[in-house]
Each structure stands twice: as C-alpha cells, then as structure tokens.
C-alpha cells in the first residue's frame, strides 16, 4: 500500500471529525463511511485494496473514535450526519464529485446524503452495504402493511426479528450501561461467535458503543413515524451479504427500488462484517462498479451481475432468471434439453454442452427460438482436461455461471459379473466424474466470484433403490446423491445451493443408448426396444423434470424425487429397507 497517509480534523457544526486520506489526491476520490460500533479502522483492508487506483478517504463519524460530537441525541440526526459527510467531501475533493461507500450505519448516513436534492453534483456513485435508507425502509414496511400478503408478512417478520437490537437500544439507560460495564471487552468474542470474523477493538469501543446508541435514538422513531419520499439519480450499487443477520436481502433490495433511478443489486457471500472479512472482494465490487460505463463514461461494459441487477429494477413482469447464466451438460437430448429450454423461457442465457455436437446445435436453435442467448460447446464431461478448458472458455465468453446443471449421464444394466472393468470405467467416468468435474470447475469460479449460485446434479431414484440389474448405474447415482449432500453442506457458506434430482422413469433417449451388459447386439436391441416402449407407455416427459429442476433452484431444494415411482422408492427405502431388498431381486428387464 502506498504510505501516503494524511490525518487531520474537519470542524463541523457541533463536532470535529478525524479524517484520514490515502494515496494520490489527483485520482478519483472514494469516501468510505463506517458503521456501528466501528471506527474508520474497519476499512483498513478495503483501503489497502483501493489505494493504488483511488484517492481513498475515511473518517470517524461524529462522537465516535477520535471524532468529537455532542452529548445529546439531537446532535446525531441524519441531517447532521449527512452535513458532516458533505463537509468532509468538500475538504478532501473541493468542487469534485466523489464515490461513496457506506457500511451499516455508514450506509444509512450515506443514503441520507445521496438522496438530497443536490446529491448528483457531489456524488458520482454510491455503494451501500448492509444499511438501508431509513425513509425507504419505513415506506417499504408501510407498503407491506397496506397490502398484507403472506409473503409480505413473512418478509417483514424476518426483518423485524433481525432488528431486535434496535428495540433494545431504545430502553432507557440500559444499553449505555451494558456497553460501559463490559460488552466492549466481550465484543470481539461476540462478533467471532456470530460471524466467524475477528474485528479489532478500538480503545474507544466502550464509549463508541454507548455513544452510538444516540444514532439510533435520534433517528429510528422519527423516520418510522414520518418517512419522507427521498429519491436519487446517483447510480447506486447495493451489495447484499448472503449471511447478514441484521439487514435482510428483501429490505436491502426492495426498499430502495422505487426511489433510485439506477439501482444495481449484487449478492456477496459473507456476513455483516464482510468489509473486514472479505475486504478484497468488497474493494473489487466497488472498483467494478465505479470504473464501469454505468458510472465512468467510456469505461468497460459492466460485468454480467451488474446488468442483471439493473434489469431487476422496478419491472414486475421480469422473468425469473433474466440475465442469469445457466450451464447444462448433456443438453442435446432429454432432460438436459428440456432443462435448457425451461431456463431459457425464464429469461436465462444458456450454455448448451454435450458430447454430441449435432444434438447440442439443435438445442441451441430451440433456445434461440425462445429469444434467449445460447452458447454451444462440445465436451466430454468424463475428461478432466476437457472440462477445465470448457469451464475457462465459458468464463471468458459468457462469465461465471449462476446455475450449473450436471445432467450428462448414460445408462447401463445387466449382471455385475458381466460388467467389465471398461464398463465400470465408462459409467463412473460420465455419471460420477462428469458431475465431479462440473462441480469442481464451476464451483471454484462461483466461490471466487462470491455471489453465490446453484449446482444441480442429476442423480436418480436408482441412487436409493437397489436392483439386481443396475449395480453399475445405481452405484454411480448413489455417488452423485451423496456427493450432492456433502457439497450442499460445504458450499452453503459460499451461498451456493446444491440439489440432487431423482427423476423416475422418464421417456428420453437414454433407453435407446443404455448398454445391457452380458447381452449380444441383437438381444440388446430387443431389450432397448422393449424398455423404450415401457417408458413411453409410462408417459412422463422430460419437461416435467425440467420444471422441477427450475423449482429446485428457485427454492434451494436438497433432494427432489420427481415422478411417483421415485417418490415411492424413497419412501420404501426409508420406511422398509427390507421391502426394498426384496424388490431389488425383481428383474424388470427380464
Ligand atoms: P438422454 O440420453 O436423453 O440425454 C443424455 C445426454 O447426455 C445426451 O445428449 C448425450 O449425448 C449426453 N452425453 C452422454 N455422455 C456424455 C458425455 N460423456 N459428455 C457430454 N455429454 C454426454 O438421457 P436423459 O434421460 O435425458 O438423462 C439425463 C440425465 O438424467 C442422466 O444423468 C440420467 O442418468 C438421468 N436420469 C434419467 C432418467 C430417465 O428415466 N430418463 C431417470 C433418472 C435419471
């Protein structure tokens, strides 16, 4: 980090603010506002990441850290806090607009500042993290109460529960006494326990915690009682941490929508103190936003997730997966093709991947007929190198996917002793390694990007239904099911959901390509025809599986048995394994 740090005080009405500036003042200024009960030190990690490209400024807000402020709550209204913010901006960047970034209460203050009438002259952009505009929040809550739907009630209840501490802060005397008596000492331990993040304690924490209560008392009730309609034309990026315990994504993203001309909402995987724990990620998001042509004319086109957030704004009839990127392997036929089309219908861009180039090209045509964008790739999912190359190509051409459907798979049936090593290698290669490669390559990208995502793996009812004729296929699918459950547990911390789909007997091409080991070519052909006829008569199309896959992503379902036989199989496996064992001896192909 460039060691060009300056510290000085800015005198404001009723206080003196301790300000620090970093880096070259001729570069664009980024002004970072800290939250409660932090000081400007909370930004240290972000400052280090930004200082090579920007003139970075932090300050302790009034009454906090090294800044001085009044003793009573009327000195802490948002109006005064926003005045302070303008005063600092005027000193550090006289006559030049700045980029604002606010966290927690810093975000609340910055909202107040960017929704002033003259804000477009002072601010080039605003990135808000975990702190709503109090007026927007109050209006959003009221609109929920006016049209009380069950969804709105749940969303308001969740936010109310997350805001319990605000009520506590209004109790007379108690919160200030608690801070003074020992909460400050315990604070790092508390944050570590709820967030898994270590925060530095400042020497002033006990005073700051207690003084900061005045921020709440001066503003919460007045804003709740008399919210104003505050708008802004400054481009706003709202970053919503996936595990924020204090501000729900619903509040952070829905409340500002009617009041912002250009709103961009992006998920970031992490907790409330993400500015400490993932400073580099936050700095990267700020950079991407302020350098893009949304904010800086002539800058690069915004990344995909910024586009998506813009499309989301204010449009009620927006399709659910608008501007999302969905990768489907084995998309040339059956469930894969139907899934590609189902996501395309919901507005997603689709990466169509298959080992069969002609079949994949046909799916691309169909996706494009639905008005969606499609990317065509020929890839063998069983090959580690091919999958790594494929994933990199996708990232370069289309970006990091939001959803990956590891669907490619093959069938195999027949006695275990007739199943040769090369048969095992083939089925495990496609059905198991294919899923592993897909989850590894794209999972790593999703984790790195830090905006969450979803991985869908095509398992099968065979994963939990033993059968004397399906040892190889069932083994491969049981592995997929267990892999999915393990990944789900591991990836949830990155905001990545994982679902395993267990379809049942679905009429697709799989019955025509399944290998029946131990049979001659003619016998195999006859068996294929018979099984294909059975599946056709069962009459359960891949579109229904595709709909369930879309629903699984929407509501983050862990395991989805689709057709009746898949549900019944799961029930039997759970309730009566003995019955399942008896049924396993039946040969459905015989
Ligand atoms: P399908 O044969 O109609 O489609 C499978 C697609 O995967 C084909 O386009 C094929 O070219 C492609 N593929 C095969 N090997 C590949 C490879 N190595 N690399 C890339 N692509 C490859 O089959 P389907 O029924 O749509 O099956 C899709 C998935 O659903 C499979 O994993 C299958 O095991 C699973 N499944 C199907 C059923 C069913 O009854 N159809 C039931 C349970 C599970």
XYZ file of C-alpha atoms and ligand atoms in Angstrom:
634
model
C 0.000 0.000 0.000
C 1.236 3.484 -0.799
C 2.201 5.065 2.503
C 0.847 8.459 1.540
C -1.458 8.860 4.552
C -2.625 12.168 5.933
C -4.614 12.670 9.144
C -6.368 15.882 10.006
C -9.545 17.244 11.571
C -12.525 18.807 9.855
C -14.573 21.108 12.053
C -18.328 20.835 11.623
C -21.307 22.312 13.400
C -21.310 20.602 16.815
C -18.208 18.477 16.325
C -14.742 17.803 14.974
C -14.179 14.893 12.598
C -10.983 12.880 12.484
C -10.245 12.306 8.787
C -7.623 10.181 7.035
C -6.734 10.327 3.361
C -4.664 7.775 1.480
C -2.931 7.866 -1.880
C -2.808 10.328 -4.728
C -5.336 13.206 -4.383
C -5.367 13.687 -8.154
C -7.065 10.289 -8.569
C -10.852 9.916 -8.199
C -11.884 10.042 -4.538
C -13.633 7.152 -2.791
C -15.133 8.154 0.561
C -15.749 5.247 2.966
C -18.219 5.662 5.869
C -18.024 3.189 8.749
C -20.888 1.670 10.744
C -21.745 0.917 14.349
C -19.914 0.304 16.677
C -16.876 0.513 14.398
C -14.465 3.322 13.642
C -12.824 4.212 10.330
C -10.310 1.421 11.060
C -12.927 -1.079 9.873
C -11.985 -0.029 6.330
C -8.236 -0.721 6.614
C -8.385 -3.840 4.425
C -10.537 -2.165 1.772
C -8.301 0.918 1.767
C -5.230 -1.238 1.016
C -7.010 -2.748 -1.969
C -8.238 0.559 -3.396
C -5.356 2.919 -2.762
C -3.381 2.175 -5.920
C -6.280 3.291 -8.095
C -8.035 5.902 -5.983
C -7.638 8.689 -3.512
C -9.274 6.981 -0.526
C -10.772 8.824 2.421
C -12.135 7.587 5.754
C -13.273 9.411 8.885
C -14.648 8.661 12.318
C -18.254 9.798 12.299
C -19.300 12.375 14.892
C -18.825 11.395 18.501
C -17.053 8.163 17.542
C -13.368 7.147 17.713
C -11.161 10.219 17.535
C -14.022 12.479 16.417
C -15.824 14.773 18.784
C -19.584 15.178 18.961
C -22.385 16.410 21.158
C -23.568 14.596 24.268
C -27.258 14.525 23.412
C -29.238 12.735 20.763
C -30.489 15.815 18.895
C -26.892 16.327 17.732
C -26.990 12.984 15.889
C -29.861 13.365 13.455
C -29.251 12.004 9.974
C -29.435 15.518 8.655
C -26.410 16.490 10.724
C -24.596 13.283 9.895
C -25.170 13.910 6.176
C -23.944 17.512 6.646
C -20.740 16.046 8.080
C -20.354 13.784 5.066
C -20.732 16.729 2.688
C -18.261 18.751 4.779
C -15.612 16.026 4.553
C -16.199 15.634 0.806
C -15.832 19.407 0.343
C -12.467 19.372 2.111
C -10.951 16.262 0.516
C -12.267 16.838 -3.010
C -13.160 20.515 -3.340
C -15.560 21.053 -6.220
C -15.182 17.455 -7.442
C -17.798 14.715 -7.059
C -16.722 11.602 -5.152
C -17.629 7.918 -4.979
C -19.336 6.966 -1.726
C -19.244 3.597 0.044
C -21.163 3.033 3.282
C -21.395 0.084 5.657
C -24.085 -0.437 8.294
C -24.819 2.981 9.885
C -22.341 4.481 7.457
C -24.621 3.217 4.714
C -27.674 4.721 6.440
C -25.904 8.101 6.593
C -24.734 7.881 3.007
C -28.291 7.141 1.845
C -29.380 10.341 3.559
C -26.629 12.202 1.709
C -27.265 10.757 -1.766
C -30.992 11.401 -1.539
C -30.522 15.153 -1.056
C -31.610 17.438 -3.860
C -28.063 18.409 -4.910
C -26.533 14.944 -4.471
C -25.804 14.348 -8.182
C -23.323 17.235 -8.112
C -21.484 15.855 -5.066
C -21.514 12.097 -5.685
C -20.592 10.061 -8.750
C -21.743 6.734 -7.333
C -22.831 5.094 -4.134
C -22.154 1.542 -2.917
C -24.358 0.573 0.023
C -23.546 -2.414 2.239
C -25.866 -3.617 4.994
C -27.599 -0.372 5.820
C -30.881 0.865 4.321
C -32.187 4.370 3.845
C -34.411 4.703 6.911
C -37.118 6.520 4.926
C -37.130 3.812 2.240
C -37.273 1.132 4.933
C -40.223 2.818 6.665
C -42.119 3.283 3.383
C -41.395 -0.318 2.378
C -42.717 -1.587 5.728
C -45.840 0.551 5.364
C -46.493 -0.700 1.837
C -46.247 -4.250 3.189
C -48.805 -3.404 5.872
C -51.170 -1.766 3.388
C -51.319 -4.894 1.216
C -50.740 -7.643 3.728
C -49.958 -10.748 1.689
C -48.491 -13.788 3.476
C -45.208 -13.206 1.601
C -45.020 -9.567 2.698
C -45.848 -10.602 6.278
C -43.048 -13.188 6.333
C -40.561 -10.762 4.822
C -41.466 -8.031 7.371
C -41.386 -10.511 10.245
C -37.911 -11.689 9.231
C -36.647 -8.116 9.149
C -38.359 -7.291 12.463
C -36.643 -10.270 14.116
C -33.308 -9.201 12.633
C -33.827 -5.728 14.125
C -34.351 -6.805 17.767
C -31.342 -4.807 18.924
C -32.900 -1.551 17.723
C -35.684 -2.018 20.269
C -33.075 -2.792 22.926
C -31.272 0.441 22.074
C -34.391 2.395 22.944
C -34.573 1.072 26.505
C -33.707 3.838 28.920
C -30.106 3.814 30.192
C -29.586 0.004 29.875
C -27.689 -0.205 26.562
C -25.241 2.503 27.557
C -24.632 0.853 30.913
C -24.113 -2.541 29.262
C -21.506 -1.118 26.884
C -19.698 0.655 29.689
C -19.803 -2.327 32.038
C -18.222 -4.944 29.889
C -19.827 -5.506 26.489
C -16.859 -3.760 24.882
C -14.482 -6.370 26.299
C -16.634 -9.214 25.059
C -17.314 -7.619 21.674
C -14.591 -9.363 19.615
C -15.687 -12.698 21.051
C -19.352 -11.978 20.244
C -18.577 -10.957 16.659
C -16.332 -14.015 16.256
C -19.112 -16.279 17.551
C -21.889 -14.912 15.332
C -19.826 -14.037 12.282
C -16.650 -16.061 12.424
C -14.796 -12.774 11.866
C -12.158 -11.204 14.054
C -12.675 -7.473 14.485
C -10.052 -5.235 16.037
C -11.267 -3.459 19.162
C -10.535 0.212 19.339
C -9.525 1.876 22.583
C -12.738 3.879 22.326
C -15.114 0.953 21.768
C -16.904 1.200 25.090
C -17.565 4.922 24.569
C -18.409 4.432 20.884
C -20.872 1.629 21.595
C -22.637 3.701 24.162
C -22.499 6.989 22.175
C -23.610 5.255 19.003
C -26.889 4.340 20.661
C -27.747 8.016 20.206
C -27.616 7.490 16.423
C -30.494 5.041 16.764
C -32.440 7.116 19.262
C -32.206 10.315 17.257
C -33.446 8.747 14.029
C -35.303 5.460 14.168
C -38.652 6.537 15.610
C -38.878 9.915 13.823
C -38.156 8.236 10.471
C -40.598 5.425 11.163
C -43.328 7.910 12.078
C -42.733 10.470 9.326
C -40.819 8.900 6.430
C -40.012 11.170 3.502
C -40.074 10.239 -0.165
C -36.348 10.623 -0.876
C -35.066 9.873 -4.385
C -31.707 9.906 -6.063
C -30.324 9.963 -9.590
C -26.860 8.899 -8.355
C -26.141 5.331 -9.559
C -26.465 3.038 -6.550
C -24.966 -0.394 -6.099
C -26.422 -2.364 -3.173
C -24.252 -5.262 -2.012
C -26.264 -7.810 -0.047
C -24.226 -10.213 2.094
C -25.793 -13.677 1.996
C -25.484 -14.222 5.751
C -26.287 -10.766 7.044
C -28.079 -11.201 10.379
C -29.153 -7.586 10.669
C -30.392 -6.458 7.254
C -32.407 -8.977 5.237
C -31.876 -9.071 1.451
C -35.579 -8.240 0.989
C -35.183 -4.924 2.805
C -31.841 -4.087 1.208
C -33.009 -4.709 -2.340
C -36.738 -3.949 -2.438
C -36.926 -0.837 -0.282
C -34.745 1.424 -2.494
C -36.202 0.273 -5.852
C -38.928 2.965 -6.183
C -36.567 5.752 -5.147
C -33.488 5.126 -7.274
C -33.166 5.865 -10.976
C -30.264 3.467 -11.436
C -30.100 0.661 -8.913
C -27.770 -2.331 -9.139
C -28.159 -5.123 -6.613
C -25.493 -7.763 -6.173
C -25.229 -10.612 -3.756
C -21.908 -11.087 -1.972
C -21.327 -14.241 0.010
C -20.481 -13.396 3.593
C -21.810 -11.984 6.846
C -22.460 -8.494 8.186
C -18.780 -7.620 8.736
C -17.881 -8.617 5.196
C -15.948 -5.351 4.845
C -13.394 -6.828 7.260
C -13.527 -10.489 6.371
C -13.627 -10.062 2.601
C -12.067 -6.673 2.114
C -10.592 -7.628 -1.273
C -13.982 -8.784 -2.578
C -15.687 -5.576 -1.446
C -12.940 -3.451 -2.993
C -13.272 -5.430 -6.239
C -17.046 -4.859 -6.343
C -16.571 -1.135 -5.732
C -13.933 -0.936 -8.470
C -16.034 -2.879 -10.973
C -18.962 -0.560 -10.357
C -17.232 2.801 -10.365
C -14.979 2.021 -13.331
C -17.769 0.542 -15.478
C -19.513 2.729 -18.037
C -22.519 2.922 -15.706
C -20.544 5.417 -13.644
C -17.491 6.355 -15.725
C -18.315 7.267 -19.347
C -16.051 5.349 -21.715
C -15.311 2.710 -19.058
C -15.682 -1.019 -19.718
C -19.120 -2.572 -20.067
C -20.480 -3.643 -16.695
C -19.990 -7.250 -15.630
C -22.947 -9.599 -16.022
C -24.158 -9.382 -12.427
C -24.381 -5.619 -12.669
C -26.509 -5.916 -15.780
C -28.741 -8.369 -14.045
C -29.385 -6.068 -11.134
C -30.322 -3.247 -13.468
C -32.802 -5.428 -15.301
C -34.320 -6.417 -11.984
C -35.165 -2.901 -11.034
C -38.828 -1.968 -10.900
C -40.033 -4.408 -13.557
C -42.774 -6.553 -12.193
C -43.115 -8.767 -15.251
C -39.419 -9.511 -15.331
C -38.730 -13.185 -15.883
C -37.231 -15.043 -13.011
C -33.821 -15.925 -14.478
C -33.433 -12.809 -16.629
C -29.745 -12.290 -17.464
C -28.616 -15.280 -15.421
C -26.220 -17.722 -16.976
C -27.168 -21.400 -16.811
C -24.833 -24.209 -17.885
C -26.458 -27.527 -18.818
C -24.356 -30.571 -19.670
C -25.911 -33.300 -21.780
C -28.192 -30.566 -23.130
C -28.506 -32.210 -26.549
C -31.324 -34.530 -25.546
C -33.974 -35.498 -23.000
C -33.884 -33.901 -19.569
C -30.880 -31.724 -20.442
C -32.554 -30.188 -23.483
C -35.843 -29.675 -21.622
C -33.937 -28.012 -18.756
C -32.097 -25.700 -21.137
C -35.428 -24.655 -22.637
C -37.122 -24.222 -19.247
C -34.399 -21.829 -18.052
C -34.412 -20.060 -21.423
C -38.151 -19.483 -21.046
C -37.383 -17.818 -17.750
C -35.011 -15.418 -19.469
C -31.658 -17.089 -18.764
C -28.706 -17.261 -21.150
C -27.844 -20.913 -21.707
C -24.560 -22.735 -22.152
C -25.526 -25.843 -24.098
C -22.889 -28.549 -23.669
C -22.950 -32.090 -24.999
C -20.628 -34.702 -26.423
C -22.934 -34.846 -29.457
C -22.335 -31.619 -31.397
C -25.319 -32.059 -33.738
C -27.765 -32.650 -30.905
C -26.379 -29.677 -28.982
C -26.699 -27.440 -32.050
C -30.377 -28.351 -32.299
C -30.905 -27.362 -28.656
C -29.167 -24.054 -29.358
C -31.646 -23.398 -32.186
C -34.561 -24.126 -29.861
C -33.152 -21.907 -27.107
C -32.727 -19.087 -29.599
C -36.281 -19.550 -30.824
C -37.332 -18.676 -27.284
C -35.429 -15.415 -27.628
C -32.642 -16.422 -25.237
C -28.922 -16.313 -25.893
C -27.189 -19.674 -26.254
C -23.534 -20.721 -26.234
C -22.635 -24.040 -27.844
C -19.896 -26.335 -26.530
C -18.916 -29.862 -27.447
C -17.358 -31.520 -24.443
C -16.913 -34.955 -22.912
C -17.805 -34.475 -19.241
C -15.712 -37.510 -18.294
C -12.483 -35.752 -19.278
C -10.894 -33.572 -16.598
C -8.843 -31.527 -19.083
C -11.763 -31.029 -21.446
C -13.987 -29.872 -18.591
C -11.365 -27.456 -17.272
C -10.926 -25.979 -20.737
C -14.689 -25.827 -21.202
C -15.217 -24.007 -17.882
C -12.493 -21.475 -18.699
C -13.965 -20.903 -22.160
C -17.380 -20.305 -20.611
C -15.931 -17.796 -18.158
C -14.197 -15.932 -20.966
C -17.146 -15.918 -23.356
C -20.082 -15.518 -21.013
C -18.903 -15.029 -17.423
C -19.275 -17.089 -14.273
C -22.473 -19.152 -14.378
C -25.229 -18.680 -11.816
C -26.588 -22.208 -12.247
C -24.799 -25.367 -13.374
C -26.846 -28.447 -14.196
C -24.609 -31.534 -14.234
C -27.020 -33.593 -16.270
C -24.991 -35.601 -18.792
C -25.313 -39.265 -17.990
C -25.565 -42.710 -19.523
C -27.475 -45.873 -18.660
C -26.134 -49.357 -18.024
C -27.918 -52.524 -16.986
C -27.118 -56.190 -16.501
C -25.440 -58.613 -14.102
C -22.495 -57.420 -12.030
C -20.301 -60.323 -13.145
C -20.920 -59.450 -16.776
C -19.931 -55.820 -16.181
C -16.359 -55.437 -17.314
C -13.824 -53.041 -15.894
C -14.099 -50.865 -19.007
C -17.890 -50.715 -18.494
C -17.343 -49.519 -14.932
C -14.783 -47.004 -16.079
C -17.148 -45.663 -18.683
C -20.208 -45.260 -16.476
C -18.293 -43.907 -13.498
C -16.410 -41.616 -15.903
C -19.542 -39.994 -17.276
C -22.009 -40.259 -14.395
C -19.700 -39.624 -11.441
C -16.548 -37.923 -12.745
C -18.683 -35.775 -15.051
C -20.514 -34.391 -12.022
C -17.300 -34.039 -10.015
C -15.584 -32.115 -12.825
C -18.586 -29.838 -13.318
C -18.882 -29.100 -9.603
C -15.126 -28.555 -9.212
C -14.542 -26.256 -12.150
C -17.661 -24.133 -11.842
C -17.934 -24.379 -8.023
C -14.489 -22.831 -7.708
C -15.487 -19.982 -10.011
C -18.706 -19.360 -8.106
C -16.849 -19.344 -4.807
C -14.235 -16.944 -6.163
C -16.872 -14.626 -7.553
C -18.542 -14.545 -4.134
C -22.077 -14.011 -5.392
C -23.438 -17.490 -4.662
C -25.064 -19.724 -7.262
C -26.620 -23.145 -7.623
C -25.434 -26.586 -8.705
C -27.949 -29.199 -9.799
C -26.836 -32.814 -10.142
C -28.888 -35.435 -11.948
C -28.946 -38.435 -9.660
C -31.727 -40.995 -9.993
C -34.251 -42.972 -7.975
C -31.719 -45.763 -8.570
C -29.492 -43.931 -6.062
C -31.642 -45.228 -3.206
C -33.465 -48.150 -4.871
C -31.230 -51.239 -5.050
C -31.719 -53.524 -8.058
C -30.056 -56.760 -9.122
C -29.832 -55.451 -12.681
C -28.472 -51.967 -12.021
C -25.348 -52.405 -9.881
C -23.197 -50.089 -12.014
C -25.825 -47.427 -12.744
C -27.184 -47.375 -9.174
C -23.689 -47.174 -7.723
C -22.874 -44.204 -9.944
C -26.087 -42.411 -8.993
C -25.738 -43.166 -5.273
C -22.355 -41.465 -5.515
C -23.961 -38.447 -7.174
C -26.610 -38.252 -4.461
C -24.079 -38.432 -1.638
C -21.730 -36.017 -3.366
C -24.615 -33.564 -3.673
C -25.500 -33.819 0.014
C -21.858 -33.300 1.053
C -21.392 -30.391 -1.341
C -24.589 -28.806 -0.102
C -23.229 -28.815 3.436
C -19.864 -27.470 2.310
C -20.982 -24.866 -0.228
C -23.795 -23.260 1.785
C -21.223 -20.953 3.355
C -20.491 -19.560 -0.089
C -24.185 -19.009 -0.822
C -24.085 -21.875 -3.349
C -27.079 -24.218 -3.200
C -26.822 -27.841 -4.318
C -29.741 -30.017 -5.403
C -29.890 -33.684 -6.405
C -32.666 -34.666 -8.799
C -34.101 -38.195 -8.835
C -36.424 -38.315 -11.841
C -38.068 -41.793 -12.112
C -38.896 -43.430 -15.466
C -38.664 -40.565 -17.947
C -39.285 -41.033 -21.659
C -35.986 -39.907 -23.242
C -33.254 -41.282 -25.461
C -31.497 -42.918 -22.542
C -33.327 -46.201 -23.056
C -32.047 -46.307 -26.656
C -28.414 -45.789 -25.665
C -28.241 -47.811 -22.454
C -25.759 -50.661 -22.555
C -27.195 -54.025 -21.453
C -24.081 -55.912 -20.426
C -23.925 -59.622 -20.966
C -26.259 -59.468 -23.984
C -25.444 -59.895 -27.678
C -26.000 -56.927 -30.005
C -29.366 -58.312 -31.191
C -30.519 -59.111 -27.676
C -29.543 -55.614 -26.576
C -31.515 -54.095 -29.453
C -34.608 -56.093 -28.488
C -34.270 -55.158 -24.805
C -33.830 -51.483 -25.699
C -36.992 -51.526 -27.790
C -38.968 -53.207 -25.032
C -37.752 -50.808 -22.315
C -38.267 -47.805 -24.573
C -41.867 -48.976 -25.115
C -42.369 -49.338 -21.345
C -41.012 -45.843 -20.691
C -43.163 -44.426 -23.497
C -46.269 -46.009 -22.000
C -45.297 -44.596 -18.596
C -45.631 -41.291 -20.450
C -43.694 -38.985 -18.118
C -41.914 -36.391 -20.238
C -38.577 -34.658 -19.501
C -40.314 -31.250 -19.435
C -41.828 -32.132 -16.074
C -38.389 -32.953 -14.704
C -37.095 -29.657 -16.123
C -39.835 -27.728 -14.317
C -38.866 -29.408 -11.081
C -35.228 -28.528 -11.678
C -36.111 -24.855 -12.111
C -38.244 -25.050 -8.944
C -35.381 -26.753 -7.062
C -33.066 -23.853 -7.910
C -35.732 -21.302 -7.037
C -36.338 -22.701 -3.566
C -32.988 -24.399 -2.983
C -34.340 -27.937 -2.561
C -31.808 -30.557 -1.393
C -33.211 -33.745 -2.966
C -36.056 -33.863 -5.468
C -37.713 -37.199 -6.305
C -39.832 -36.279 -9.330
C -42.199 -38.965 -10.673
C -44.424 -41.061 -8.429
C -42.157 -44.122 -8.633
C -39.192 -42.013 -7.491
C -41.186 -40.737 -4.514
C -42.463 -44.225 -3.673
C -38.933 -45.649 -3.921
C -37.644 -43.038 -1.494
C -40.483 -43.749 0.945
C -39.843 -47.506 0.798
C -36.083 -47.020 1.234
C -36.784 -45.025 4.384
C -39.713 -46.929 5.855
C -38.940 -50.503 4.913
C -35.433 -51.294 3.715
C -36.392 -54.991 3.968
C -39.116 -54.499 1.355
C -36.644 -52.562 -0.800
C -34.243 -55.511 -0.607
C -36.965 -57.931 -1.635
C -37.962 -55.729 -4.584
C -34.288 -55.457 -5.606
C -34.413 -59.121 -6.641
C -37.004 -58.475 -9.367
C -35.555 -58.155 -12.879
C -37.593 -55.505 -14.738
C -35.686 -56.170 -17.960
C -36.289 -59.905 -17.907
P -30.558 -38.729 -22.798
O -29.792 -39.897 -23.291
O -31.816 -38.357 -23.476
O -29.605 -37.457 -22.748
C -28.308 -37.515 -22.252
C -27.445 -36.519 -22.990
O -26.149 -36.574 -22.407
C -27.271 -36.853 -24.467
O -27.488 -35.722 -25.266
C -25.830 -37.339 -24.577
O -25.236 -37.039 -25.822
C -25.195 -36.584 -23.453
N -23.968 -37.232 -23.003
C -23.759 -38.537 -22.793
N -22.483 -38.757 -22.427
C -21.888 -37.556 -22.399
C -20.579 -37.129 -22.106
N -19.619 -38.002 -21.770
N -20.307 -35.821 -22.151
C -21.255 -34.931 -22.501
N -22.499 -35.282 -22.811
C -22.821 -36.576 -22.753
O -30.795 -39.031 -21.249
P -31.729 -38.358 -20.176
O -32.761 -39.335 -19.790
O -32.131 -37.014 -20.568
O -30.714 -38.321 -18.973
C -30.223 -37.137 -18.408
C -29.751 -37.447 -17.012
O -30.846 -37.857 -16.219
C -28.735 -38.571 -16.912
O -27.767 -38.254 -15.931
C -29.553 -39.735 -16.462
O -28.814 -40.702 -15.794
C -30.547 -39.056 -15.561
N -31.771 -39.831 -15.352
C -32.590 -40.173 -16.399
C -33.729 -40.925 -16.132
C -34.679 -41.324 -17.219
O -35.570 -42.136 -16.934
N -34.567 -40.816 -18.419
C -34.015 -41.327 -14.852
C -33.159 -40.961 -13.829
C -32.037 -40.218 -14.094
